[in-house]
Amino acid sequence: QIFLRDIWPTRDEIQAVERTFVIPSMFKEVYKKIEKVNERWNSLVAPSDNLYTWDEKSTYIKSPPFFDGLTMKLPPPESIKEAYVLLNLGDSVTTDHISPAGNIARNSAAARYLTERGLTPREYNSYGSRRGNDAVMARGTFANIRLFNKFLNKQAPQTIYLPTGETFDVFDAAEMYKQSGVPLLVLAGKEYGSGSSRDWAAKGPFLLGIKAVLAESYERIHRSNLVGMGVIPLEYLPGDTAESLGLTGRERYTIIIPEQLTPRMVVDVKLNTGKTFKVRMRFDTDVELTYFHNGGILNYMIRKMSQN
């Protein structure tokens, strides 16, 4: 019976070998050759700009729109007016359902985007490999075939565009709402955003134009990630659910957001049906409210860095 400790060298023995054989000339020799040995590496053309040069043709890396319209002055908080519900979801919607993951399906919105740019299906690759392209990732948000949307009463990466009653891929419906200048909302049940933490599970909904999520409860980290993207996590008051309030998701929702906000504040939701009920804004700390006032943590950091 032999144990690892019987054959493992001691630290002193390792250092003796290092002192004898690991010498400066080894490294000098490697770095001296580095500019001569690899011809392909040396032939690569690299821009000399101080800032990253975005390649408009790249389908992998794209300048994200997170800072479009950013001003140094903080805009006052605005109520969400006459929002449509993009998705009407149940309990335990996970970040797998929300976040783009896995291979890009040939019949998906992301596949159509890549095909329009001259790529063939074998070149689609995965959402993970294209996480630097917000256009692909937005199209992959809620694109999971196991997403159960109450509007459709079945599993599908689709939803109903409520103004016409037609069924579209989630991204396409969101884009039509966006072109109409309409804010969006997601209805959900318990433990919204459960599962592994993924930043694109918050970035994706933000890019789709989702201004708030109304759920019975949230997975802790996902709630925090929504706050970081400026998406409002709203929570039903104890005892309330979509069912108990008689919500179908086909109503239009106005969320009254006062200028003076406090953590875990209760606010009014008014429906176009005339019904009004109260929900809690799940900004749990003053720091989270600061992020919200800035439109998210990214905008907050840009403003802070600019001031410094």
PDB file of C-alpha atoms in Angstrom:
ATOM      1  CA  GLN A   1       0.000   0.000   0.000  1.00  0.00           C
ATOM      2  CA  ILE A   2       1.601   3.236  -1.183  1.00  0.00           C
ATOM      3  CA  PHE A   3       0.290   6.691  -0.308  1.00  0.00           C
ATOM      4  CA  LEU A   4       0.771   9.819  -2.367  1.00  0.00           C
ATOM      5  CA  ARG A   5       2.776  11.308   0.532  1.00  0.00           C
ATOM      6  CA  ASP A   6       5.334   8.504   0.081  1.00  0.00           C
ATOM      7  CA  ILE A   7       6.220   9.510  -3.480  1.00  0.00           C
ATOM      8  CA  TRP A   8       5.324  13.230  -3.537  1.00  0.00           C
ATOM      9  CA  PRO A   9       8.461  15.410  -3.477  1.00  0.00           C
ATOM     10  CA  THR A  10       8.923  17.861  -0.624  1.00  0.00           C
ATOM     11  CA  ARG A  11       8.895  21.611  -1.199  1.00  0.00           C
ATOM     12  CA  ASP A  12      12.645  21.744  -0.572  1.00  0.00           C
ATOM     13  CA  GLU A  13      13.291  19.099  -3.239  1.00  0.00           C
ATOM     14  CA  ILE A  14      11.146  20.990  -5.779  1.00  0.00           C
ATOM     15  CA  GLN A  15      12.938  24.276  -5.061  1.00  0.00           C
ATOM     16  CA  ALA A  16      16.344  22.615  -5.490  1.00  0.00           C
ATOM     17  CA  VAL A  17      15.326  21.435  -8.993  1.00  0.00           C
ATOM     18  CA  GLU A  18      13.915  24.879  -9.814  1.00  0.00           C
ATOM     19  CA  ARG A  19      17.136  26.627  -8.788  1.00  0.00           C
ATOM     20  CA  THR A  20      19.187  24.254 -10.919  1.00  0.00           C
ATOM     21  CA  PHE A  21      17.135  24.031 -14.096  1.00  0.00           C
ATOM     22  CA  VAL A  22      14.650  26.922 -14.243  1.00  0.00           C
ATOM     23  CA  ILE A  23      17.018  29.689 -15.249  1.00  0.00           C
ATOM     24  CA  PRO A  24      16.490  33.167 -16.817  1.00  0.00           C
ATOM     25  CA  SER A  25      18.004  32.173 -20.151  1.00  0.00           C
ATOM     26  CA  MET A  26      15.080  29.787 -20.760  1.00  0.00           C
ATOM     27  CA  PHE A  27      12.597  32.665 -20.732  1.00  0.00           C
ATOM     28  CA  LYS A  28      14.850  35.012 -22.699  1.00  0.00           C
ATOM     29  CA  GLU A  29      15.169  32.391 -25.437  1.00  0.00           C
ATOM     30  CA  VAL A  30      11.392  31.899 -25.686  1.00  0.00           C
ATOM     31  CA  TYR A  31      10.580  35.620 -25.846  1.00  0.00           C
ATOM     32  CA  LYS A  32      13.416  36.320 -28.292  1.00  0.00           C
ATOM     33  CA  LYS A  33      11.840  33.885 -30.787  1.00  0.00           C
ATOM     34  CA  ILE A  34       8.246  34.987 -30.225  1.00  0.00           C
ATOM     35  CA  GLU A  35       8.300  37.539 -33.057  1.00  0.00           C
ATOM     36  CA  LYS A  36       9.939  35.177 -35.558  1.00  0.00           C
ATOM     37  CA  VAL A  37       8.505  31.705 -35.009  1.00  0.00           C
ATOM     38  CA  ASN A  38       4.751  32.124 -35.619  1.00  0.00           C
ATOM     39  CA  GLU A  39       4.300  33.661 -39.079  1.00  0.00           C
ATOM     40  CA  ARG A  40       0.480  33.552 -38.999  1.00  0.00           C
ATOM     41  CA  TRP A  41       0.409  35.420 -35.687  1.00  0.00           C
ATOM     42  CA  ASN A  42       2.860  38.024 -36.954  1.00  0.00           C
ATOM     43  CA  SER A  43       0.881  38.561 -40.158  1.00  0.00           C
ATOM     44  CA  LEU A  44      -2.302  39.492 -38.276  1.00  0.00           C
ATOM     45  CA  VAL A  45      -3.274  43.125 -38.784  1.00  0.00           C
ATOM     46  CA  ALA A  46      -4.102  44.852 -35.501  1.00  0.00           C
ATOM     47  CA  PRO A  47      -5.544  48.381 -35.223  1.00  0.00           C
ATOM     48  CA  SER A  48      -3.472  50.915 -33.331  1.00  0.00           C
ATOM     49  CA  ASP A  49      -6.445  52.871 -31.929  1.00  0.00           C
ATOM     50  CA  ASN A  50      -6.646  53.474 -28.200  1.00  0.00           C
ATOM     51  CA  LEU A  51     -10.323  52.471 -28.200  1.00  0.00           C
ATOM     52  CA  TYR A  52     -11.719  49.190 -29.509  1.00  0.00           C
ATOM     53  CA  THR A  53     -12.555  49.364 -33.208  1.00  0.00           C
ATOM     54  CA  TRP A  54     -15.963  47.757 -33.739  1.00  0.00           C
ATOM     55  CA  ASP A  55     -16.268  45.647 -36.880  1.00  0.00           C
ATOM     56  CA  GLU A  56     -19.759  46.271 -38.301  1.00  0.00           C
ATOM     57  CA  LYS A  57     -19.616  42.952 -40.185  1.00  0.00           C
ATOM     58  CA  SER A  58     -18.819  40.812 -37.140  1.00  0.00           C
ATOM     59  CA  THR A  59     -21.579  38.454 -36.029  1.00  0.00           C
ATOM     60  CA  TYR A  60     -19.718  37.637 -32.802  1.00  0.00           C
ATOM     61  CA  ILE A  61     -18.863  40.997 -31.247  1.00  0.00           C
ATOM     62  CA  LYS A  62     -21.115  44.037 -31.520  1.00  0.00           C
ATOM     63  CA  SER A  63     -21.248  47.384 -29.755  1.00  0.00           C
ATOM     64  CA  PRO A  64     -24.116  46.935 -27.263  1.00  0.00           C
ATOM     65  CA  PRO A  65     -26.889  49.545 -26.994  1.00  0.00           C
ATOM     66  CA  PHE A  66     -26.800  49.683 -23.173  1.00  0.00           C
ATOM     67  CA  PHE A  67     -25.576  53.294 -23.179  1.00  0.00           C
ATOM     68  CA  ASP A  68     -27.644  54.695 -26.043  1.00  0.00           C
ATOM     69  CA  GLY A  69     -29.154  58.023 -25.040  1.00  0.00           C
ATOM     70  CA  LEU A  70     -27.186  58.174 -21.780  1.00  0.00           C
ATOM     71  CA  THR A  71     -26.963  61.667 -20.269  1.00  0.00           C
ATOM     72  CA  MET A  72     -24.898  62.834 -17.306  1.00  0.00           C
ATOM     73  CA  LYS A  73     -28.008  64.276 -15.660  1.00  0.00           C
ATOM     74  CA  LEU A  74     -30.233  61.719 -13.932  1.00  0.00           C
ATOM     75  CA  PRO A  75     -33.712  61.514 -15.461  1.00  0.00           C
ATOM     76  CA  PRO A  76     -36.549  61.527 -12.898  1.00  0.00           C
ATOM     77  CA  PRO A  77     -38.250  58.138 -12.384  1.00  0.00           C
ATOM     78  CA  GLU A  78     -41.236  57.699 -14.687  1.00  0.00           C
ATOM     79  CA  SER A  79     -44.400  55.669 -14.247  1.00  0.00           C
ATOM     80  CA  ILE A  80     -44.839  52.745 -16.636  1.00  0.00           C
ATOM     81  CA  LYS A  81     -47.892  53.640 -18.684  1.00  0.00           C
ATOM     82  CA  GLU A  82     -50.287  51.317 -20.486  1.00  0.00           C
ATOM     83  CA  ALA A  83     -47.819  48.406 -20.673  1.00  0.00           C
ATOM     84  CA  TYR A  84     -48.710  45.227 -22.511  1.00  0.00           C
ATOM     85  CA  VAL A  85     -47.862  41.813 -21.044  1.00  0.00           C
ATOM     86  CA  LEU A  86     -45.285  40.113 -23.271  1.00  0.00           C
ATOM     87  CA  LEU A  87     -45.401  36.780 -21.429  1.00  0.00           C
ATOM     88  CA  ASN A  88     -47.830  35.296 -18.917  1.00  0.00           C
ATOM     89  CA  LEU A  89     -45.794  32.704 -16.998  1.00  0.00           C
ATOM     90  CA  GLY A  90     -46.335  30.367 -14.068  1.00  0.00           C
ATOM     91  CA  ASP A  91     -44.173  29.127 -11.176  1.00  0.00           C
ATOM     92  CA  SER A  92     -40.479  28.207 -11.232  1.00  0.00           C
ATOM     93  CA  VAL A  93     -39.516  29.900 -14.486  1.00  0.00           C
ATOM     94  CA  THR A  94     -35.767  29.334 -14.511  1.00  0.00           C
ATOM     95  CA  THR A  95     -32.877  31.253 -16.018  1.00  0.00           C
ATOM     96  CA  ASP A  96     -32.701  28.360 -18.535  1.00  0.00           C
ATOM     97  CA  HIS A  97     -36.138  29.428 -19.795  1.00  0.00           C
ATOM     98  CA  ILE A  98     -35.138  33.102 -19.911  1.00  0.00           C
ATOM     99  CA  SER A  99     -31.482  33.213 -20.910  1.00  0.00           C
ATOM    100  CA  PRO A 100     -30.122  32.299 -24.365  1.00  0.00           C
ATOM    101  CA  ALA A 101     -28.295  28.962 -24.016  1.00  0.00           C
ATOM    102  CA  GLY A 102     -27.239  26.017 -26.129  1.00  0.00           C
ATOM    103  CA  ASN A 103     -27.304  25.661 -29.906  1.00  0.00           C
ATOM    104  CA  ILE A 104     -29.163  28.142 -32.099  1.00  0.00           C
ATOM    105  CA  ALA A 105     -32.257  26.454 -33.540  1.00  0.00           C
ATOM    106  CA  ARG A 106     -32.649  26.713 -37.317  1.00  0.00           C
ATOM    107  CA  ASN A 107     -36.192  28.089 -37.077  1.00  0.00           C
ATOM    108  CA  SER A 108     -35.382  30.710 -34.433  1.00  0.00           C
ATOM    109  CA  ALA A 109     -35.253  34.508 -34.630  1.00  0.00           C
ATOM    110  CA  ALA A 110     -31.491  34.356 -33.992  1.00  0.00           C
ATOM    111  CA  ALA A 111     -31.051  31.938 -36.918  1.00  0.00           C
ATOM    112  CA  ARG A 112     -32.945  34.298 -39.235  1.00  0.00           C
ATOM    113  CA  TYR A 113     -30.684  37.171 -38.129  1.00  0.00           C
ATOM    114  CA  LEU A 114     -27.532  35.134 -38.886  1.00  0.00           C
ATOM    115  CA  THR A 115     -28.899  33.841 -42.206  1.00  0.00           C
ATOM    116  CA  GLU A 116     -29.585  37.425 -43.296  1.00  0.00           C
ATOM    117  CA  ARG A 117     -25.872  38.061 -42.716  1.00  0.00           C
ATOM    118  CA  GLY A 118     -24.814  35.246 -45.022  1.00  0.00           C
ATOM    119  CA  LEU A 119     -24.208  32.456 -42.489  1.00  0.00           C
ATOM    120  CA  THR A 120     -25.226  28.840 -43.058  1.00  0.00           C
ATOM    121  CA  PRO A 121     -26.719  26.642 -40.290  1.00  0.00           C
ATOM    122  CA  ARG A 122     -23.376  24.909 -39.685  1.00  0.00           C
ATOM    123  CA  GLU A 123     -21.910  28.350 -38.899  1.00  0.00           C
ATOM    124  CA  TYR A 124     -24.582  29.396 -36.386  1.00  0.00           C
ATOM    125  CA  ASN A 125     -22.591  28.050 -33.430  1.00  0.00           C
ATOM    126  CA  SER A 126     -24.094  28.463 -29.926  1.00  0.00           C
ATOM    127  CA  TYR A 127     -25.571  31.347 -27.940  1.00  0.00           C
ATOM    128  CA  GLY A 128     -22.664  31.014 -25.521  1.00  0.00           C
ATOM    129  CA  SER A 129     -20.160  31.662 -28.299  1.00  0.00           C
ATOM    130  CA  ARG A 130     -22.131  34.711 -29.473  1.00  0.00           C
ATOM    131  CA  ARG A 131     -22.718  36.325 -26.081  1.00  0.00           C
ATOM    132  CA  GLY A 132     -20.772  39.354 -27.351  1.00  0.00           C
ATOM    133  CA  ASN A 133     -23.512  40.071 -29.902  1.00  0.00           C
ATOM    134  CA  ASP A 134     -26.558  41.625 -28.232  1.00  0.00           C
ATOM    135  CA  ALA A 135     -28.687  41.217 -31.388  1.00  0.00           C
ATOM    136  CA  VAL A 136     -28.258  37.436 -31.259  1.00  0.00           C
ATOM    137  CA  MET A 137     -28.718  37.272 -27.492  1.00  0.00           C
ATOM    138  CA  ALA A 138     -31.874  39.405 -27.505  1.00  0.00           C
ATOM    139  CA  ARG A 139     -33.341  37.091 -30.132  1.00  0.00           C
ATOM    140  CA  GLY A 140     -32.433  34.098 -27.966  1.00  0.00           C
ATOM    141  CA  THR A 141     -34.131  35.483 -24.839  1.00  0.00           C
ATOM    142  CA  PHE A 142     -37.208  33.391 -23.913  1.00  0.00           C
ATOM    143  CA  ALA A 143     -36.399  31.226 -26.964  1.00  0.00           C
ATOM    144  CA  ASN A 144     -36.460  28.012 -24.923  1.00  0.00           C
ATOM    145  CA  ILE A 145     -38.806  25.401 -26.437  1.00  0.00           C
ATOM    146  CA  ARG A 146     -39.891  24.407 -22.911  1.00  0.00           C
ATOM    147  CA  LEU A 147     -41.143  27.882 -21.982  1.00  0.00           C
ATOM    148  CA  PHE A 148     -44.785  27.508 -20.890  1.00  0.00           C
ATOM    149  CA  ASN A 149     -46.722  30.651 -21.770  1.00  0.00           C
ATOM    150  CA  LYS A 150     -50.299  30.804 -20.457  1.00  0.00           C
ATOM    151  CA  PHE A 151     -51.309  32.868 -23.485  1.00  0.00           C
ATOM    152  CA  LEU A 152     -50.677  29.806 -25.672  1.00  0.00           C
ATOM    153  CA  ASN A 153     -51.409  27.176 -22.996  1.00  0.00           C
ATOM    154  CA  LYS A 154     -48.484  25.095 -24.256  1.00  0.00           C
ATOM    155  CA  GLN A 155     -44.676  24.939 -24.267  1.00  0.00           C
ATOM    156  CA  ALA A 156     -43.204  27.120 -27.038  1.00  0.00           C
ATOM    157  CA  PRO A 157     -40.737  29.993 -27.488  1.00  0.00           C
ATOM    158  CA  GLN A 158     -43.631  32.135 -28.690  1.00  0.00           C
ATOM    159  CA  THR A 159     -46.264  34.555 -27.465  1.00  0.00           C
ATOM    160  CA  ILE A 160     -49.376  36.374 -28.626  1.00  0.00           C
ATOM    161  CA  TYR A 161     -49.061  39.900 -29.956  1.00  0.00           C
ATOM    162  CA  LEU A 162     -52.102  41.193 -28.114  1.00  0.00           C
ATOM    163  CA  PRO A 163     -53.098  44.092 -30.417  1.00  0.00           C
ATOM    164  CA  THR A 164     -53.824  41.612 -33.248  1.00  0.00           C
ATOM    165  CA  GLY A 165     -54.076  38.252 -31.455  1.00  0.00           C
ATOM    166  CA  GLU A 166     -51.415  36.747 -33.738  1.00  0.00           C
ATOM    167  CA  THR A 167     -48.724  34.328 -32.525  1.00  0.00           C
ATOM    168  CA  PHE A 168     -45.061  35.279 -33.004  1.00  0.00           C
ATOM    169  CA  ASP A 169     -41.637  34.338 -31.691  1.00  0.00           C
ATOM    170  CA  VAL A 170     -41.099  36.245 -28.440  1.00  0.00           C
ATOM    171  CA  PHE A 171     -38.455  38.543 -29.956  1.00  0.00           C
ATOM    172  CA  ASP A 172     -40.604  39.414 -32.974  1.00  0.00           C
ATOM    173  CA  ALA A 173     -43.578  40.306 -30.777  1.00  0.00           C
ATOM    174  CA  ALA A 174     -41.350  42.430 -28.519  1.00  0.00           C
ATOM    175  CA  GLU A 175     -39.941  44.222 -31.566  1.00  0.00           C
ATOM    176  CA  MET A 176     -43.440  45.100 -32.800  1.00  0.00           C
ATOM    177  CA  TYR A 177     -44.343  46.507 -29.376  1.00  0.00           C
ATOM    178  CA  LYS A 178     -41.066  48.467 -29.344  1.00  0.00           C
ATOM    179  CA  GLN A 179     -41.789  49.996 -32.751  1.00  0.00           C
ATOM    180  CA  SER A 180     -45.152  51.129 -31.381  1.00  0.00           C
ATOM    181  CA  GLY A 181     -43.383  52.727 -28.404  1.00  0.00           C
ATOM    182  CA  VAL A 182     -45.184  50.461 -25.948  1.00  0.00           C
ATOM    183  CA  PRO A 183     -43.559  49.332 -22.643  1.00  0.00           C
ATOM    184  CA  LEU A 184     -43.693  45.656 -21.704  1.00  0.00           C
ATOM    185  CA  LEU A 185     -44.301  43.602 -18.586  1.00  0.00           C
ATOM    186  CA  VAL A 186     -43.855  39.938 -17.654  1.00  0.00           C
ATOM    187  CA  LEU A 187     -46.309  38.202 -15.335  1.00  0.00           C
ATOM    188  CA  ALA A 188     -44.945  35.253 -13.327  1.00  0.00           C
ATOM    189  CA  GLY A 189     -45.628  33.091 -10.297  1.00  0.00           C
ATOM    190  CA  LYS A 190     -43.336  31.857  -7.530  1.00  0.00           C
ATOM    191  CA  GLU A 191     -39.521  31.697  -7.654  1.00  0.00           C
ATOM    192  CA  TYR A 192     -39.082  33.617 -10.881  1.00  0.00           C
ATOM    193  CA  GLY A 193     -35.490  33.290 -12.137  1.00  0.00           C
ATOM    194  CA  SER A 194     -34.604  30.141 -10.199  1.00  0.00           C
ATOM    195  CA  GLY A 195     -31.662  27.967 -11.223  1.00  0.00           C
ATOM    196  CA  SER A 196     -28.157  29.058 -12.089  1.00  0.00           C
ATOM    197  CA  SER A 197     -27.402  32.781 -12.128  1.00  0.00           C
ATOM    198  CA  ARG A 198     -26.988  34.223 -15.616  1.00  0.00           C
ATOM    199  CA  ASP A 199     -26.399  37.848 -16.498  1.00  0.00           C
ATOM    200  CA  TRP A 200     -28.154  37.521 -19.873  1.00  0.00           C
ATOM    201  CA  ALA A 201     -31.352  36.448 -18.079  1.00  0.00           C
ATOM    202  CA  ALA A 202     -31.564  40.137 -17.054  1.00  0.00           C
ATOM    203  CA  LYS A 203     -29.827  41.756 -20.048  1.00  0.00           C
ATOM    204  CA  GLY A 204     -32.057  39.944 -22.546  1.00  0.00           C
ATOM    205  CA  PRO A 205     -35.399  41.108 -21.062  1.00  0.00           C
ATOM    206  CA  PHE A 206     -33.997  44.648 -20.817  1.00  0.00           C
ATOM    207  CA  LEU A 207     -33.170  44.579 -24.549  1.00  0.00           C
ATOM    208  CA  LEU A 208     -36.659  43.274 -25.349  1.00  0.00           C
ATOM    209  CA  GLY A 209     -38.144  46.412 -23.776  1.00  0.00           C
ATOM    210  CA  ILE A 210     -39.402  44.754 -20.592  1.00  0.00           C
ATOM    211  CA  LYS A 211     -39.689  47.482 -17.972  1.00  0.00           C
ATOM    212  CA  ALA A 212     -40.894  45.343 -15.053  1.00  0.00           C
ATOM    213  CA  VAL A 213     -41.642  41.804 -13.927  1.00  0.00           C
ATOM    214  CA  LEU A 214     -44.602  41.106 -11.632  1.00  0.00           C
ATOM    215  CA  ALA A 215     -44.119  37.852  -9.721  1.00  0.00           C
ATOM    216  CA  GLU A 216     -45.150  36.183  -6.465  1.00  0.00           C
ATOM    217  CA  SER A 217     -41.492  35.734  -5.470  1.00  0.00           C
ATOM    218  CA  TYR A 218     -37.983  35.853  -6.947  1.00  0.00           C
ATOM    219  CA  GLU A 219     -34.792  33.865  -6.824  1.00  0.00           C
ATOM    220  CA  ARG A 220     -32.439  36.097  -4.841  1.00  0.00           C
ATOM    221  CA  ILE A 221     -29.630  36.639  -7.362  1.00  0.00           C
ATOM    222  CA  HIS A 222     -31.917  37.006 -10.367  1.00  0.00           C
ATOM    223  CA  ARG A 223     -33.903  39.728  -8.592  1.00  0.00           C
ATOM    224  CA  SER A 224     -30.612  41.526  -7.960  1.00  0.00           C
ATOM    225  CA  ASN A 225     -29.606  41.118 -11.626  1.00  0.00           C
ATOM    226  CA  LEU A 226     -32.911  42.612 -12.800  1.00  0.00           C
ATOM    227  CA  VAL A 227     -32.282  45.617 -10.547  1.00  0.00           C
ATOM    228  CA  GLY A 228     -28.789  45.908 -12.048  1.00  0.00           C
ATOM    229  CA  MET A 229     -30.330  46.266 -15.531  1.00  0.00           C
ATOM    230  CA  GLY A 230     -32.937  48.796 -14.403  1.00  0.00           C
ATOM    231  CA  VAL A 231     -35.830  46.311 -14.745  1.00  0.00           C
ATOM    232  CA  ILE A 232     -38.283  46.719 -11.847  1.00  0.00           C
ATOM    233  CA  PRO A 233     -38.981  43.544  -9.831  1.00  0.00           C
ATOM    234  CA  LEU A 234     -42.576  43.938  -8.629  1.00  0.00           C
ATOM    235  CA  GLU A 235     -44.012  41.485  -6.116  1.00  0.00           C
ATOM    236  CA  TYR A 236     -47.639  40.739  -5.290  1.00  0.00           C
ATOM    237  CA  LEU A 237     -48.603  41.526  -1.704  1.00  0.00           C
ATOM    238  CA  PRO A 238     -49.054  38.470   0.574  1.00  0.00           C
ATOM    239  CA  GLY A 239     -52.177  36.554  -0.396  1.00  0.00           C
ATOM    240  CA  ASP A 240     -52.389  38.108  -3.869  1.00  0.00           C
ATOM    241  CA  THR A 241     -51.735  36.189  -7.081  1.00  0.00           C
ATOM    242  CA  ALA A 242     -52.644  36.724 -10.719  1.00  0.00           C
ATOM    243  CA  GLU A 243     -55.508  34.270 -10.185  1.00  0.00           C
ATOM    244  CA  SER A 244     -56.868  35.874  -7.000  1.00  0.00           C
ATOM    245  CA  LEU A 245     -56.796  39.306  -8.667  1.00  0.00           C
ATOM    246  CA  GLY A 246     -58.439  37.932 -11.800  1.00  0.00           C
ATOM    247  CA  LEU A 247     -55.569  38.925 -14.091  1.00  0.00           C
ATOM    248  CA  THR A 248     -55.598  37.400 -17.572  1.00  0.00           C
ATOM    249  CA  GLY A 249     -52.483  39.233 -18.806  1.00  0.00           C
ATOM    250  CA  ARG A 250     -54.495  40.766 -21.633  1.00  0.00           C
ATOM    251  CA  GLU A 251     -55.064  43.956 -19.648  1.00  0.00           C
ATOM    252  CA  ARG A 252     -52.880  47.027 -20.014  1.00  0.00           C
ATOM    253  CA  TYR A 253     -50.913  47.930 -16.898  1.00  0.00           C
ATOM    254  CA  THR A 254     -49.938  51.334 -15.532  1.00  0.00           C
ATOM    255  CA  ILE A 255     -47.488  51.219 -12.614  1.00  0.00           C
ATOM    256  CA  ILE A 256     -47.487  54.454 -10.641  1.00  0.00           C
ATOM    257  CA  ILE A 257     -43.895  55.268  -9.649  1.00  0.00           C
ATOM    258  CA  PRO A 258     -43.549  58.346  -7.384  1.00  0.00           C
ATOM    259  CA  GLU A 259     -40.473  60.598  -7.581  1.00  0.00           C
ATOM    260  CA  GLN A 260     -39.514  59.924  -3.950  1.00  0.00           C
ATOM    261  CA  LEU A 261     -38.788  56.217  -3.630  1.00  0.00           C
ATOM    262  CA  THR A 262     -37.931  54.160  -0.564  1.00  0.00           C
ATOM    263  CA  PRO A 263     -36.785  50.518  -0.330  1.00  0.00           C
ATOM    264  CA  ARG A 264     -39.566  47.910  -0.579  1.00  0.00           C
ATOM    265  CA  MET A 265     -42.123  50.605  -1.312  1.00  0.00           C
ATOM    266  CA  VAL A 266     -45.746  49.655  -2.074  1.00  0.00           C
ATOM    267  CA  VAL A 267     -47.076  51.239  -5.300  1.00  0.00           C
ATOM    268  CA  ASP A 268     -50.341  51.196  -7.246  1.00  0.00           C
ATOM    269  CA  VAL A 269     -51.022  49.259 -10.429  1.00  0.00           C
ATOM    270  CA  LYS A 270     -53.923  50.511 -12.522  1.00  0.00           C
ATOM    271  CA  LEU A 271     -55.465  48.436 -15.295  1.00  0.00           C
ATOM    272  CA  ASN A 272     -57.332  49.686 -18.347  1.00  0.00           C
ATOM    273  CA  THR A 273     -60.306  47.683 -17.020  1.00  0.00           C
ATOM    274  CA  GLY A 274     -60.605  50.143 -14.131  1.00  0.00           C
ATOM    275  CA  LYS A 275     -59.211  47.734 -11.536  1.00  0.00           C
ATOM    276  CA  THR A 276     -56.457  48.934  -9.164  1.00  0.00           C
ATOM    277  CA  PHE A 277     -54.277  46.880  -6.824  1.00  0.00           C
ATOM    278  CA  LYS A 278     -51.061  47.333  -4.887  1.00  0.00           C
ATOM    279  CA  VAL A 279     -47.675  45.637  -5.347  1.00  0.00           C
ATOM    280  CA  ARG A 280     -44.301  45.919  -3.667  1.00  0.00           C
ATOM    281  CA  MET A 281     -41.280  47.250  -5.536  1.00  0.00           C
ATOM    282  CA  ARG A 282     -38.439  44.887  -4.671  1.00  0.00           C
ATOM    283  CA  PHE A 283     -35.718  47.479  -4.457  1.00  0.00           C
ATOM    284  CA  ASP A 284     -34.516  46.218  -1.088  1.00  0.00           C
ATOM    285  CA  THR A 285     -31.783  48.761  -0.314  1.00  0.00           C
ATOM    286  CA  ASP A 286     -30.884  52.391  -0.964  1.00  0.00           C
ATOM    287  CA  VAL A 287     -28.013  51.208  -3.189  1.00  0.00           C
ATOM    288  CA  GLU A 288     -30.477  49.326  -5.414  1.00  0.00           C
ATOM    289  CA  LEU A 289     -32.608  52.463  -5.664  1.00  0.00           C
ATOM    290  CA  THR A 290     -29.499  54.372  -6.768  1.00  0.00           C
ATOM    291  CA  TYR A 291     -28.968  51.831  -9.555  1.00  0.00           C
ATOM    292  CA  PHE A 292     -32.611  52.189 -10.596  1.00  0.00           C
ATOM    293  CA  HIS A 293     -32.441  55.998 -10.686  1.00  0.00           C
ATOM    294  CA  ASN A 294     -29.415  55.623 -12.985  1.00  0.00           C
ATOM    295  CA  GLY A 295     -31.181  53.159 -15.274  1.00  0.00           C
ATOM    296  CA  GLY A 296     -29.056  50.253 -14.029  1.00  0.00           C
ATOM    297  CA  ILE A 297     -25.619  49.528 -12.614  1.00  0.00           C
ATOM    298  CA  LEU A 298     -23.864  49.946 -15.989  1.00  0.00           C
ATOM    299  CA  ASN A 299     -25.135  53.516 -16.404  1.00  0.00           C
ATOM    300  CA  TYR A 300     -24.326  54.214 -12.755  1.00  0.00           C
ATOM    301  CA  MET A 301     -20.700  53.141 -13.241  1.00  0.00           C
ATOM    302  CA  ILE A 302     -20.293  55.144 -16.464  1.00  0.00           C
ATOM    303  CA  ARG A 303     -21.595  58.293 -14.767  1.00  0.00           C
ATOM    304  CA  LYS A 304     -19.380  57.697 -11.747  1.00  0.00           C
ATOM    305  CA  MET A 305     -16.270  57.125 -13.879  1.00  0.00           C
ATOM    306  CA  SER A 306     -17.048  60.243 -15.954  1.00  0.00           C
ATOM    307  CA  GLN A 307     -17.311  62.360 -12.796  1.00  0.00           C
ATOM    308  CA  ASN A 308     -13.973  61.068 -11.541  1.00  0.00           C
TER     309      ASN A 308
END
